[in-house]
PDB file of C-alpha atoms in Angstrom:
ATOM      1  CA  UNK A 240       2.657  23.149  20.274  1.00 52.00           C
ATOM      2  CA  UNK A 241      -0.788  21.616  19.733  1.00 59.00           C
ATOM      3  CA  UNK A 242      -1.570  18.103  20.472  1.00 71.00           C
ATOM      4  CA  UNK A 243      -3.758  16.262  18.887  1.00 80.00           C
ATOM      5  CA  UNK A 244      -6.140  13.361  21.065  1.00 92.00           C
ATOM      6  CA  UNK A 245      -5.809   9.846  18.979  1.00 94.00           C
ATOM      7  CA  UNK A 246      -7.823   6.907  19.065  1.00 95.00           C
ATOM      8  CA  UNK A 247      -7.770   3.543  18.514  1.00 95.00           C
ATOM      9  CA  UNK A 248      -9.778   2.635  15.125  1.00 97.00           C
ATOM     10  CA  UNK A 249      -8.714  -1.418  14.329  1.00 96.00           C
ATOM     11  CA  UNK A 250      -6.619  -3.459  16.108  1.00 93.00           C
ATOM     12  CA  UNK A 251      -5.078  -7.131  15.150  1.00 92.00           C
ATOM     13  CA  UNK A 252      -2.463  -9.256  15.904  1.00 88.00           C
ATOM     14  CA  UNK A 253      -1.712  -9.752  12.339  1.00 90.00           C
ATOM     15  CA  UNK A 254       1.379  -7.454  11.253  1.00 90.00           C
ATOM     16  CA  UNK A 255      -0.109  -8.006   7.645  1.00 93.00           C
ATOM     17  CA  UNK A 256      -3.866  -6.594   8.383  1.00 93.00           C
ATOM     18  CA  UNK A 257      -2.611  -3.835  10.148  1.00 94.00           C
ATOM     19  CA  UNK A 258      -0.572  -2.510   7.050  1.00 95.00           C
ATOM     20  CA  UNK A 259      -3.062  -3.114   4.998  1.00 96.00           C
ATOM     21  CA  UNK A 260      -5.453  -0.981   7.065  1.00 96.00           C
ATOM     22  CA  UNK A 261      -2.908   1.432   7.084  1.00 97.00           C
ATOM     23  CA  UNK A 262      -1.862   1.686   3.444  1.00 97.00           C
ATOM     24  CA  UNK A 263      -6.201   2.077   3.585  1.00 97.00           C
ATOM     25  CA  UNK A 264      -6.133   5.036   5.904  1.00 98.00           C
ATOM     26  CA  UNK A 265      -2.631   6.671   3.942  1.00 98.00           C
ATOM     27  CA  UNK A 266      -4.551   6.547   0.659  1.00 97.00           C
ATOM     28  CA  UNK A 267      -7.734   8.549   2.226  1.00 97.00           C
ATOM     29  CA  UNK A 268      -4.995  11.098   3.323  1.00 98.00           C
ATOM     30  CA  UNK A 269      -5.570  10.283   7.073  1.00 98.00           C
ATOM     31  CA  UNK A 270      -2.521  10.530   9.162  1.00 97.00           C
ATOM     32  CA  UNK A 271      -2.095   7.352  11.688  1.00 97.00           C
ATOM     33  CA  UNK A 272       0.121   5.561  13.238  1.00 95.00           C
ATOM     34  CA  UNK A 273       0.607   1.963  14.405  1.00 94.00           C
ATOM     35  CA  UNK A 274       1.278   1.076  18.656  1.00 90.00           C
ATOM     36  CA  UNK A 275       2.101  -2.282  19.658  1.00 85.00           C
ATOM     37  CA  UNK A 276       1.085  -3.240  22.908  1.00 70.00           C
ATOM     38  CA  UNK A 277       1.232  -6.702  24.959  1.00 64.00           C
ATOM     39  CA  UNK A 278      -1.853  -8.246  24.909  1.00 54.00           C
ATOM     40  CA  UNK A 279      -3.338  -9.510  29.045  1.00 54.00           C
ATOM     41  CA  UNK A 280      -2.244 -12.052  31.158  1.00 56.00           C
ATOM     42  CA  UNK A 281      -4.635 -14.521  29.650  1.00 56.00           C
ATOM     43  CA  UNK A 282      -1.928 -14.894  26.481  1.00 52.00           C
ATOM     44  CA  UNK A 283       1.256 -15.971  25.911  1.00 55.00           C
ATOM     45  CA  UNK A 284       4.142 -13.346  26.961  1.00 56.00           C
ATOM     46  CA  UNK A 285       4.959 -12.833  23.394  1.00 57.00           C
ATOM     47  CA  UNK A 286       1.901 -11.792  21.802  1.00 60.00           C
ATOM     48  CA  UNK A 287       1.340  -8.497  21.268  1.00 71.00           C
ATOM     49  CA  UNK A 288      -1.480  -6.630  19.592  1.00 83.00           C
ATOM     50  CA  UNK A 289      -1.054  -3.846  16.852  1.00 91.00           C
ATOM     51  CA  UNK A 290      -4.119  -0.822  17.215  1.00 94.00           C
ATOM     52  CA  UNK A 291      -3.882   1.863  14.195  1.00 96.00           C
ATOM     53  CA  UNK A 292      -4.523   5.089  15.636  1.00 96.00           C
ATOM     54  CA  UNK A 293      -5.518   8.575  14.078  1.00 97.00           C
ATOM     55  CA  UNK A 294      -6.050  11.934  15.228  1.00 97.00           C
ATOM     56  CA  UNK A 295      -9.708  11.895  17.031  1.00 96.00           C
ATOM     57  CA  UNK A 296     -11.218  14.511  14.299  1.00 96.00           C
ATOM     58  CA  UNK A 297     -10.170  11.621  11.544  1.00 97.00           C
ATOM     59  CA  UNK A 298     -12.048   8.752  13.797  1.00 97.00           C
ATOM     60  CA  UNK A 299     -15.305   8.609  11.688  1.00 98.00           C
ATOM     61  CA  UNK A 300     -13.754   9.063   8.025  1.00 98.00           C
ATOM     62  CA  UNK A 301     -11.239   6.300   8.955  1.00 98.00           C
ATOM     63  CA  UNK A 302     -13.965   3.902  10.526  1.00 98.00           C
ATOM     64  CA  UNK A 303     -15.964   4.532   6.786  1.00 98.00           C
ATOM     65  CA  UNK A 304     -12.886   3.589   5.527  1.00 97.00           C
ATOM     66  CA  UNK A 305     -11.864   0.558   7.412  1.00 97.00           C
ATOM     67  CA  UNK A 306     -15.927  -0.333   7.302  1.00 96.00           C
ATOM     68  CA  UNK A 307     -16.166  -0.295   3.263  1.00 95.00           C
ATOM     69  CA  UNK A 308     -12.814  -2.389   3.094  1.00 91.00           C
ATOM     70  CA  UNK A 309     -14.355  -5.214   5.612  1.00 93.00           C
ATOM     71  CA  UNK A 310     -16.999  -5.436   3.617  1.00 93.00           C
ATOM     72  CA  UNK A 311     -15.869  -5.864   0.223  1.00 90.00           C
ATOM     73  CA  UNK A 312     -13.062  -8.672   2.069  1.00 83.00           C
ATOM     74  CA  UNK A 313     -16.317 -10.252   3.478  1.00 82.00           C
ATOM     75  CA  UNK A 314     -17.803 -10.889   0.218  1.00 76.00           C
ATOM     76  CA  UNK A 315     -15.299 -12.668  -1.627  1.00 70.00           C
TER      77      UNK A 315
END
């Protein structure tokens, strides 16, 4: 069985960005997932930050489409 390297390509605390961002990356046909992780010491216990991750070969067609959605939220 092969397996596949992922990477980290957006990361937020808000549950709400991250689906978006992911519903993004799921209509460009690019297979991720979301991993929840505590955020450091520095924070409160309960915060935790979401990352979307995707295979490594899908790292540059998911940052053009994470880039071209930040932009078009950025100028509204």
């Amino acid at each position: 069985m092969e397996r596949s390297t992922r990477v980290s390509v957006f990361e937020s605390d808000k549950p709400a960005e991250i689906q978006l961002i992911k519903s993004k990356l799921d209509d460009a046909n690019i297979t991720n997932a979301v991993e929840n992780n505590y955020l450091t010491f520095t924070t409160t216990p309960t915060a935790t930050s979401l990352k979307v991750m995707v295979k490594l070969e899908d790292e540059k067609k998911a940052f053009e489409v994470i880039d071209a959605y930040l932009q078009q939220n950025e100028n509204q």
